[in-house]
C-alpha atoms as a printed R data frame, in Angstrom:
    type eleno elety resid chain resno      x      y      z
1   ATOM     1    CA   UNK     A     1 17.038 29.594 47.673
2   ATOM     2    CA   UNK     A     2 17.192 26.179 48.997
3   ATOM     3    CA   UNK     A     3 19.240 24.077 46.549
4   ATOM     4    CA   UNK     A     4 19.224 19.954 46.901
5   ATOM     5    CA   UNK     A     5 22.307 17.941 46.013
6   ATOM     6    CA   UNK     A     6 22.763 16.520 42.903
7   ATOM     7    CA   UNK     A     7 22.377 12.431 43.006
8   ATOM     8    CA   UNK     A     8 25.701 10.869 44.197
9   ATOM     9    CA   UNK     A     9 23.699  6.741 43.743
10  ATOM    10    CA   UNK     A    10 22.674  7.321 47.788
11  ATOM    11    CA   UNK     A    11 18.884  7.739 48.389
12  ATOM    12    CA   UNK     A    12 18.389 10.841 50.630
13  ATOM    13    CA   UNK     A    13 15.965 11.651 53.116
14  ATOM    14    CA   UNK     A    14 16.127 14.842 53.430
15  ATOM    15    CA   UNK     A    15 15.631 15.619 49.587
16  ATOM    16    CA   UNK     A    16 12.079 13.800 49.685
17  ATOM    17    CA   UNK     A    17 11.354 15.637 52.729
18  ATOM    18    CA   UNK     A    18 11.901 19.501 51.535
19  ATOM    19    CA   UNK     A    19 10.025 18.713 48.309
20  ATOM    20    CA   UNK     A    20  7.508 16.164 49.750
21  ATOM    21    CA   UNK     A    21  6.716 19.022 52.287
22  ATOM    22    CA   UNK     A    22  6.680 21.855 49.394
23  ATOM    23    CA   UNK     A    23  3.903 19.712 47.667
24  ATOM    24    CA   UNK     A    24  1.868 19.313 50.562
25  ATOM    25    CA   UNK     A    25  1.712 22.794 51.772
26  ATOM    26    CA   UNK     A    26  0.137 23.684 48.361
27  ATOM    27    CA   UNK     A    27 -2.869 22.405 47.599
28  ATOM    28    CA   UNK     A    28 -3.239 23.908 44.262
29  ATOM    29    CA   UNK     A    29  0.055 23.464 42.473
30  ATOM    30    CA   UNK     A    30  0.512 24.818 38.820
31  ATOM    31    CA   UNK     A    31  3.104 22.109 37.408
32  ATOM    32    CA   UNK     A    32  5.301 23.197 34.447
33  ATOM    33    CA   UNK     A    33  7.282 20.527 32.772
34  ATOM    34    CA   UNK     A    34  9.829 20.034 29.872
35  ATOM    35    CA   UNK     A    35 12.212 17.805 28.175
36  ATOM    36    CA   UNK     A    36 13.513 16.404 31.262
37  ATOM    37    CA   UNK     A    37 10.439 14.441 31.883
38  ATOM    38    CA   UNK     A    38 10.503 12.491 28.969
39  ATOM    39    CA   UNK     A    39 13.755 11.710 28.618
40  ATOM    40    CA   UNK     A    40 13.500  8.781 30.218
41  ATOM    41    CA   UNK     A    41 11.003  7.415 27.526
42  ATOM    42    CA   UNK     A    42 13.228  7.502 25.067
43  ATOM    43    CA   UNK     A    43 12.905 11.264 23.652
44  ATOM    44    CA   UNK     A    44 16.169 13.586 23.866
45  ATOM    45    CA   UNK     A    45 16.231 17.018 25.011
46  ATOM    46    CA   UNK     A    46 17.935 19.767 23.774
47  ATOM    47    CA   UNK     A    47 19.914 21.865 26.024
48  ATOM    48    CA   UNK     A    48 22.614 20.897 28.524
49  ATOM    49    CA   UNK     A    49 22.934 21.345 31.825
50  ATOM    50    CA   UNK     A    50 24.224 24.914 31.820
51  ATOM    51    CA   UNK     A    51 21.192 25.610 29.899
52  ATOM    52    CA   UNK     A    52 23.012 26.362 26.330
53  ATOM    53    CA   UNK     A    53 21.993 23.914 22.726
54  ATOM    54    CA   UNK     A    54 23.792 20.708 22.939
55  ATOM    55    CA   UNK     A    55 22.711 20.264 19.725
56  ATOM    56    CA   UNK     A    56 21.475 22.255 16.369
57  ATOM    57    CA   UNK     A    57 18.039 24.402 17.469
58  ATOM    58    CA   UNK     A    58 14.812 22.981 15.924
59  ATOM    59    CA   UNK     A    59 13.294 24.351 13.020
60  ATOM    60    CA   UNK     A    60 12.447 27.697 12.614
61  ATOM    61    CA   UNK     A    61  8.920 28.479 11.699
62  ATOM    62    CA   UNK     A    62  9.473 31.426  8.919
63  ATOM    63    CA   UNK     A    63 12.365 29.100  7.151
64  ATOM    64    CA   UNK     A    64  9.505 26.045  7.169
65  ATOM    65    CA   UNK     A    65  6.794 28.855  5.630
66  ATOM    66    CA   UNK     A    66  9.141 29.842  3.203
67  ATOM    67    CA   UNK     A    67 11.422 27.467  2.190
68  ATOM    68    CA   UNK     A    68 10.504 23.949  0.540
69  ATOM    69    CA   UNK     A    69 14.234 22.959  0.872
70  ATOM    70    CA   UNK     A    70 13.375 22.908  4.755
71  ATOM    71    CA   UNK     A    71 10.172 21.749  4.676
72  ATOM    72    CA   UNK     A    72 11.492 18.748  2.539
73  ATOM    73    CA   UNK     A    73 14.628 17.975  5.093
74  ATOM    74    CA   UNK     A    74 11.943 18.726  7.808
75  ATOM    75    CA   UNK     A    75  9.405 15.700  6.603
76  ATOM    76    CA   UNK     A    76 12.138 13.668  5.734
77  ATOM    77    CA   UNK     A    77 13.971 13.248  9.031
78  ATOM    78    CA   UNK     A    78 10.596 13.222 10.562
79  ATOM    79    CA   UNK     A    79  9.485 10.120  8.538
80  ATOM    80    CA   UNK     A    80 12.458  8.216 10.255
81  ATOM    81    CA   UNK     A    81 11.949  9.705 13.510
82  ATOM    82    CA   UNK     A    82  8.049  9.461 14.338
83  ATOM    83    CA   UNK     A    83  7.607  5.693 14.756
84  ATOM    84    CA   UNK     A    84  9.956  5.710 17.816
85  ATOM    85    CA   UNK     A    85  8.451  9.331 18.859
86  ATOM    86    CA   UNK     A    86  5.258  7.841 18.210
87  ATOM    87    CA   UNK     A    87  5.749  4.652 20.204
88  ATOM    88    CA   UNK     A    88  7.280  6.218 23.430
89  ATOM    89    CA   UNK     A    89  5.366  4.946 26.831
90  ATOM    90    CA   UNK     A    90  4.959  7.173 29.943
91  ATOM    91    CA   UNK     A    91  7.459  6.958 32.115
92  ATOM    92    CA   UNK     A    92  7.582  7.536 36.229
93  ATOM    93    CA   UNK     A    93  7.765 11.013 35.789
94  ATOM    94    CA   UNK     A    94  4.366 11.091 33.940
95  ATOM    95    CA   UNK     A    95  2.587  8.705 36.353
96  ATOM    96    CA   UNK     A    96  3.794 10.646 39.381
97  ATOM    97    CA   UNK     A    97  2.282 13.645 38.002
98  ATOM    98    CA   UNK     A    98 -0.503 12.186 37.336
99  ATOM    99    CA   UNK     A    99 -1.024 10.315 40.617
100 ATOM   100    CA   UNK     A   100 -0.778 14.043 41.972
101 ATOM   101    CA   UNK     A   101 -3.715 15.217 40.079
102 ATOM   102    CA   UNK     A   102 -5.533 12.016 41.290
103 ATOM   103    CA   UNK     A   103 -5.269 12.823 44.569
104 ATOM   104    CA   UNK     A   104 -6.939 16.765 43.772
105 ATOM   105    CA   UNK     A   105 -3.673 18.613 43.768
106 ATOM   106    CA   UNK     A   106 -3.516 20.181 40.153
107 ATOM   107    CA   UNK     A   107 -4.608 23.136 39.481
108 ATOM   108    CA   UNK     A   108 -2.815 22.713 36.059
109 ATOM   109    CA   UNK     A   109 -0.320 20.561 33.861
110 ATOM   110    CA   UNK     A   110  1.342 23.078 31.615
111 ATOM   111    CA   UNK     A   111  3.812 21.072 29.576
112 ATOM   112    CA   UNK     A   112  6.065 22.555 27.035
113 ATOM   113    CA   UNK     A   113  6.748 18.667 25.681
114 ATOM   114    CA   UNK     A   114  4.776 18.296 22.273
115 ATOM   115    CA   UNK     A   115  4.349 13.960 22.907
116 ATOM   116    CA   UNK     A   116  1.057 13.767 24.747
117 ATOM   117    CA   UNK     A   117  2.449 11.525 27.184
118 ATOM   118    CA   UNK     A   118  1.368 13.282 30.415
119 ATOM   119    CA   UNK     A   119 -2.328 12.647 29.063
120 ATOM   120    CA   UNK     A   120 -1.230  8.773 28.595
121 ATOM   121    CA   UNK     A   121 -0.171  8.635 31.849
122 ATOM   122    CA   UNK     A   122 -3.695  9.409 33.056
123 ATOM   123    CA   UNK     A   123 -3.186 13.512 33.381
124 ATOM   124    CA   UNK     A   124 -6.013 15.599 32.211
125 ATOM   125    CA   UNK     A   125 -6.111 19.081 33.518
126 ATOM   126    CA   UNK     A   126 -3.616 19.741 30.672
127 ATOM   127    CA   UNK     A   127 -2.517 22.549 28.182
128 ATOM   128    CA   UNK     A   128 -0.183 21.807 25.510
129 ATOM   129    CA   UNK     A   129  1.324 24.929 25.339
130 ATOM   130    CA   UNK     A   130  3.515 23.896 21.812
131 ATOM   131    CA   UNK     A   131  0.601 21.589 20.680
132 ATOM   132    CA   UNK     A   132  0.904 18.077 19.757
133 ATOM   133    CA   UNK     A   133  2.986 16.491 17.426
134 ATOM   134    CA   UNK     A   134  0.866 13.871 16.913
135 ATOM   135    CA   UNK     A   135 -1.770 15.900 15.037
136 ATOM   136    CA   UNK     A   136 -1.092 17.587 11.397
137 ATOM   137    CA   UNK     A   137 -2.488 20.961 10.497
138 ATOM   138    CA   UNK     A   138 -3.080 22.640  7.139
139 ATOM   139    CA   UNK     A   139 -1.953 26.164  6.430
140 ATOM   140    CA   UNK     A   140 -4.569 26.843  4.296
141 ATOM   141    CA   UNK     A   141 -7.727 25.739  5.006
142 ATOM   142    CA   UNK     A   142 -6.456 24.976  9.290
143 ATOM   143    CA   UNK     A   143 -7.873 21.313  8.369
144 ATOM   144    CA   UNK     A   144 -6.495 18.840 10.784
145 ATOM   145    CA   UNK     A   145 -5.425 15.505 10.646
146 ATOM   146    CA   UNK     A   146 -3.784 12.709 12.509
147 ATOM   147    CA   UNK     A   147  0.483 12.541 12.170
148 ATOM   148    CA   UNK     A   148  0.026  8.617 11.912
149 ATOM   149    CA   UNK     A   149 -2.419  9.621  8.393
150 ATOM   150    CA   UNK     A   150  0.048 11.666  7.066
151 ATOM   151    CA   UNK     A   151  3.486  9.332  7.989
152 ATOM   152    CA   UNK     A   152  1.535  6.374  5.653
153 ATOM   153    CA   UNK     A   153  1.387  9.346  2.938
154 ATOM   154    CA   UNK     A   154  5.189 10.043  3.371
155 ATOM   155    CA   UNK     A   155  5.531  6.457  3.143
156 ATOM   156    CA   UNK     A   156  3.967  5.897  0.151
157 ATOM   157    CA   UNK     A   157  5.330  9.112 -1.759
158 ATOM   158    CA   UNK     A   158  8.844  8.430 -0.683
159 ATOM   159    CA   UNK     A   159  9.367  4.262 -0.880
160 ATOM   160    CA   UNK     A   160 12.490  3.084  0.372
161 ATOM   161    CA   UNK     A   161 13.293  6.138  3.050
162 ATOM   162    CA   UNK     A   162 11.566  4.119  5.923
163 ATOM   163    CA   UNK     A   163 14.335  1.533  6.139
164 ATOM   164    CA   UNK     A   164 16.976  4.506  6.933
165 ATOM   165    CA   UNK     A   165 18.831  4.343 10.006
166 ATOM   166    CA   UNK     A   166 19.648  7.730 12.272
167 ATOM   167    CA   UNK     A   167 19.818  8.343 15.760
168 ATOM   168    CA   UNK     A   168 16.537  9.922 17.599
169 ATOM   169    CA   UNK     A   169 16.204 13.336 18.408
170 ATOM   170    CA   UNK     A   170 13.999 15.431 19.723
171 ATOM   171    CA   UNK     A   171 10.500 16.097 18.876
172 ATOM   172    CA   UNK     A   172  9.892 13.294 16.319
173 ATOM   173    CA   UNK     A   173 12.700 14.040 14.542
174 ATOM   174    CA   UNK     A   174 15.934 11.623 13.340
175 ATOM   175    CA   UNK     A   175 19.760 13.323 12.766
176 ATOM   176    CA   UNK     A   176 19.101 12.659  9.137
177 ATOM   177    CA   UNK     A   177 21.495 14.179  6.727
178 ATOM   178    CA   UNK     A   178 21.822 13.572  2.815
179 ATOM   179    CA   UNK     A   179 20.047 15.029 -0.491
180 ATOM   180    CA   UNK     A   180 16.856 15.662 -0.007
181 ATOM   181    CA   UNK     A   181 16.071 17.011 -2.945
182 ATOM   182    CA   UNK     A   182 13.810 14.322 -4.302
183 ATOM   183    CA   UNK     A   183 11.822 13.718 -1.030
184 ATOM   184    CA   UNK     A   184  7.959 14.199 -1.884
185 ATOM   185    CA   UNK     A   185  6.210 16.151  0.791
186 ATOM   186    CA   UNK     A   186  1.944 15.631  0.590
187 ATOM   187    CA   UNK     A   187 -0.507 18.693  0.366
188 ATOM   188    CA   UNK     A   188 -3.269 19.376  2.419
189 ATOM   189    CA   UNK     A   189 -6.152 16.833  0.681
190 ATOM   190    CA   UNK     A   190 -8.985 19.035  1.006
191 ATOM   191    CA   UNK     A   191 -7.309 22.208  0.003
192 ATOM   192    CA   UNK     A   192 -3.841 21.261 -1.344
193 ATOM   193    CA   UNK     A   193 -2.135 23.701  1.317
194 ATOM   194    CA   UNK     A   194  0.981 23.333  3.274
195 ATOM   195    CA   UNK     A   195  1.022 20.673  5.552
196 ATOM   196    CA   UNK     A   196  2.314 21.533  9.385
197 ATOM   197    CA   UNK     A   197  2.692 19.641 12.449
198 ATOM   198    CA   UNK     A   198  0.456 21.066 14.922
199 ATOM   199    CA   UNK     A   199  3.074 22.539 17.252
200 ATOM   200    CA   UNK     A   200  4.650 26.124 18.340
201 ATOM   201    CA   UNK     A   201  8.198 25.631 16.190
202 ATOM   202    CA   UNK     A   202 10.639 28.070 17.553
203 ATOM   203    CA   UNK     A   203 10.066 31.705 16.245
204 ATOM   204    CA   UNK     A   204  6.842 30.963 16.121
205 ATOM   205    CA   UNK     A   205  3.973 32.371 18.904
206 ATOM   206    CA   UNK     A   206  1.756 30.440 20.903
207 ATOM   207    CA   UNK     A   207 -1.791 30.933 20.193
208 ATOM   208    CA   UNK     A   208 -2.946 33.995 22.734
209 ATOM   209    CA   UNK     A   209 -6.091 32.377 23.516
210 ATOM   210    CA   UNK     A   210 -3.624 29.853 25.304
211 ATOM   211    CA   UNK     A   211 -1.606 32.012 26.887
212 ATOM   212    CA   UNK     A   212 -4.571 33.684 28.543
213 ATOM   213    CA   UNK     A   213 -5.794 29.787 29.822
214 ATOM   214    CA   UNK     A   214 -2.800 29.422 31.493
215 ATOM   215    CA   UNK     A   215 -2.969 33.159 33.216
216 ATOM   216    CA   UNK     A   216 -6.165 32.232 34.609
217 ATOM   217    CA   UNK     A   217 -5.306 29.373 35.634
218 ATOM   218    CA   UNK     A   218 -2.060 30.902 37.099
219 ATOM   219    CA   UNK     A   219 -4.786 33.010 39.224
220 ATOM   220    CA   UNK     A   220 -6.104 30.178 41.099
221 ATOM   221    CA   UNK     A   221 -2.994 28.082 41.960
222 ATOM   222    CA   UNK     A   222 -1.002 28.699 45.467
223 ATOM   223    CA   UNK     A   223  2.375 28.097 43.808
224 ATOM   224    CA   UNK     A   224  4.291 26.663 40.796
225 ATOM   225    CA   UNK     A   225  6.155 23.587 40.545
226 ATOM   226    CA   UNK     A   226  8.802 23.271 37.606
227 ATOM   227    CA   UNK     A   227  9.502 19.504 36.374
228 ATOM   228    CA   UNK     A   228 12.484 18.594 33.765
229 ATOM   229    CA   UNK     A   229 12.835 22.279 32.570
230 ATOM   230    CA   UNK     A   230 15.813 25.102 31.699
231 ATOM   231    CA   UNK     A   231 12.690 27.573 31.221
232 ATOM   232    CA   UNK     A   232 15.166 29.048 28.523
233 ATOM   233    CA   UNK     A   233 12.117 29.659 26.095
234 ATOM   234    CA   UNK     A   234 10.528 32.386 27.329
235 ATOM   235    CA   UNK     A   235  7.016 31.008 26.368
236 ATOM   236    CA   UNK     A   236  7.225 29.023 29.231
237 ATOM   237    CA   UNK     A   237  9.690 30.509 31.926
238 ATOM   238    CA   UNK     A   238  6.964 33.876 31.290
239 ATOM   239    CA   UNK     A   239  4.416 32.209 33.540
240 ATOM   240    CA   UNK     A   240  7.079 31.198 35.982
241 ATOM   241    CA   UNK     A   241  7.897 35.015 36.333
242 ATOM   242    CA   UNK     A   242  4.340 36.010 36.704
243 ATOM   243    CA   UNK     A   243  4.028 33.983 39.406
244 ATOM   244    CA   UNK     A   244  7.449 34.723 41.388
245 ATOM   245    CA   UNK     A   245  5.654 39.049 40.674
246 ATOM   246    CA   UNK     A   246  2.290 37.933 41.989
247 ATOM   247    CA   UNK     A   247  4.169 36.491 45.202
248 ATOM   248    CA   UNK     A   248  3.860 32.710 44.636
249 ATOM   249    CA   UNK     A   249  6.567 30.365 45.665
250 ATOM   250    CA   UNK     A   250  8.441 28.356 42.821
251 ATOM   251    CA   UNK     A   251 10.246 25.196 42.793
252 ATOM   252    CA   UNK     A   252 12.187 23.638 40.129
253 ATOM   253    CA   UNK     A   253 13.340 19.722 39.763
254 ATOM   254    CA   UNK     A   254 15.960 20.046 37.081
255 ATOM   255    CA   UNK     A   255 19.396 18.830 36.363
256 ATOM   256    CA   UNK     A   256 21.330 22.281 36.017
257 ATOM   257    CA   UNK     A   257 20.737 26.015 35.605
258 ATOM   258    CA   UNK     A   258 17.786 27.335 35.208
259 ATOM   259    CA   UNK     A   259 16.210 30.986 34.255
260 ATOM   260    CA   UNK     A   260 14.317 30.871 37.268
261 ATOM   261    CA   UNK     A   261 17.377 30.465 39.449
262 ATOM   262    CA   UNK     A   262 17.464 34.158 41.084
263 ATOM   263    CA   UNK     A   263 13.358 33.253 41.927
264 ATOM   264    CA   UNK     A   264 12.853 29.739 43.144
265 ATOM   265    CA   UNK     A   265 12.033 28.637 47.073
266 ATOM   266    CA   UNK     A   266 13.610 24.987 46.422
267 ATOM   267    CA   UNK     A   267 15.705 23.685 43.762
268 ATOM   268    CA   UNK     A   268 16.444 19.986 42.938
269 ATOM   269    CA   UNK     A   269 19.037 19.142 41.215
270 ATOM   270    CA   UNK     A   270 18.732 15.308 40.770
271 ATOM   271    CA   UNK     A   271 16.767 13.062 37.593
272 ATOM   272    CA   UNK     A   272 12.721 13.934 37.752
273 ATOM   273    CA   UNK     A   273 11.705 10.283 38.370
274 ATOM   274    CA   UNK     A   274 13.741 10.099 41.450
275 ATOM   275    CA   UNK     A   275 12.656 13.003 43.012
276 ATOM   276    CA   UNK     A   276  8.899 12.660 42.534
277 ATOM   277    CA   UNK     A   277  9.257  8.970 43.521
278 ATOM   278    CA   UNK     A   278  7.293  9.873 46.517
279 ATOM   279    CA   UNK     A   279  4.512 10.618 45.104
280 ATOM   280    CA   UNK     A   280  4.635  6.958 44.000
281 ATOM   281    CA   UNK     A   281  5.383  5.498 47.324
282 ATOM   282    CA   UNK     A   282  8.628  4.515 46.767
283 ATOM   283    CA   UNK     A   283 11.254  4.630 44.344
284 ATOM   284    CA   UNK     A   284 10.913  5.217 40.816
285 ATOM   285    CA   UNK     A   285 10.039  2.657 37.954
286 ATOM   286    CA   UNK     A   286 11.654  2.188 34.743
287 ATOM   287    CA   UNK     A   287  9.815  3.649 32.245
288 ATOM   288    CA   UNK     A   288  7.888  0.892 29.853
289 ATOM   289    CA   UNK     A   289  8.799 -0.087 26.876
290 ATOM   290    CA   UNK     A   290  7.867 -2.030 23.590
């Protein structure tokens, strides 16, 4: 395996080269991308660069089902977190990505990020393998909704929580602690059901009718192309051992150890926007913001 150098500051040559020539001696890549590419929008990751929790693991599905103590503390940090989650811009990550699929080399985007921000950047052959936190689903009834519907609901059930201050963290969510016992969580309005964020949570199993897509897709791409991700969850770093079995070549941009290691061609080891810069003609661009 091929490993780049971590960034030292000094632009180098011979990094854009190796992965400028991997991506043009496929012409039907299969991109996979994580938390790394959105960092630099604003939204933190989880793990660290040896690949282990840097901070506590989000919510686990069966506690959320079961438990209105979590779904309360759940709602309630996400009330505080969404309007920055909500409001993050595509960064140079996202529009090199994009600009890739522009010029007819995407097979597929497979992104295990739940923010839709590939798709704002202009991407479109997409699958959001966790879903989208930006729609709301009911347990009941499976009636969706829009997350910006429900966050004026949790506004006006809960008055007063929305001028609470915590730090971001990932996936919508704030580091939020108190009493939450008198937060009001909304029902489903056509059914009264539970109320869910449209996305995998962890212990929870991706639709199969997904994971199928993504097979196919797998089927007709040349080789795989990892973007901002550990591939510790093995929802996604599965389709990244199909293809090393089925004899495609892998390559990973990602600060640190990943699963994949023992199977990638090339490895990058420097910040996502500055190794795709190339694919934006140049170096990379701060990331917009509001």
């Amino acid at each position: 395996m091929a490993v780049l150098p971590q960034d030292t500051g000094i632009p180098s040559a011979a990094t854009d080269t190796r992965l400028a020539e991997f991506v043009a001696s496929h012409r039907r890549l299969l991109l996979l991308t994580g938390a790394g590419c959105s960092t630099d929008s604003g939204i933190p990751d989880y793990r660290d660069a040896d690949g282990q929790w840097k901070r506590t693991p989000p919510v686990d599905y069966r506690a959320f089902m079961a438990d209105a103590a979590v779904r309360r503390r759940y709602w309630a940090r996400s009330l505080v977190g969404w309007p920055r989650f909500g409001q993050a811009w595509p960064n140079a990550t996202h529009h090199a990505l994009a600009a890739l699929e522009a010029a007819g080399r995407v097979e597929l985007l497979l992104t295990q990020n739940v923010d839709g921000l590939h798709q704002r950047a202009g991407s479109r052959r997409v699958i959001d393998l966790h879903g989208r936190l930006d729609e709301v689903r009911c347990m009941g009834c499976g009636a969706r909704s829009r997350r910006e519907t429900l966050q004026q609901r949790l506004l006006d059930a809960n008055p007063g929580w929305a001028a609470l201050q915590a730090a971001q963290a990932p996936d919508g969510d704030a580091d939020l602690e108190g009493d939450f016992g008198g937060f009001v969580v909304p029902d489903c309005m056509a059914c009264g059901g539970l109320l869910k964020p449209d996305v995998v949570f962890f212990g929870e199993s991706v639709p199969r009718e997904r994971v199928a897509a993504v097979h196919a897709h797998l089927q007709c791409a040349d080789a795989v192309l990892v973007v901002g991700s550990s591939l510790m969850v093995y929802s996604g770093f599965r389709f990244v051992d199909a293809a090393a079995k089925a004899g495609l070549p892998v390559a990973a941009v990602n600060l640190g150890r990943t699963r994949a290691d023992a199977v990638l061609s090339l490895k990058v080891e420097q910040p996502c926007a500055q190794a795709l810069a190339f694919l934006l003609g140049g170096a990379p661009a701060a990331a917009k913001t509001q």
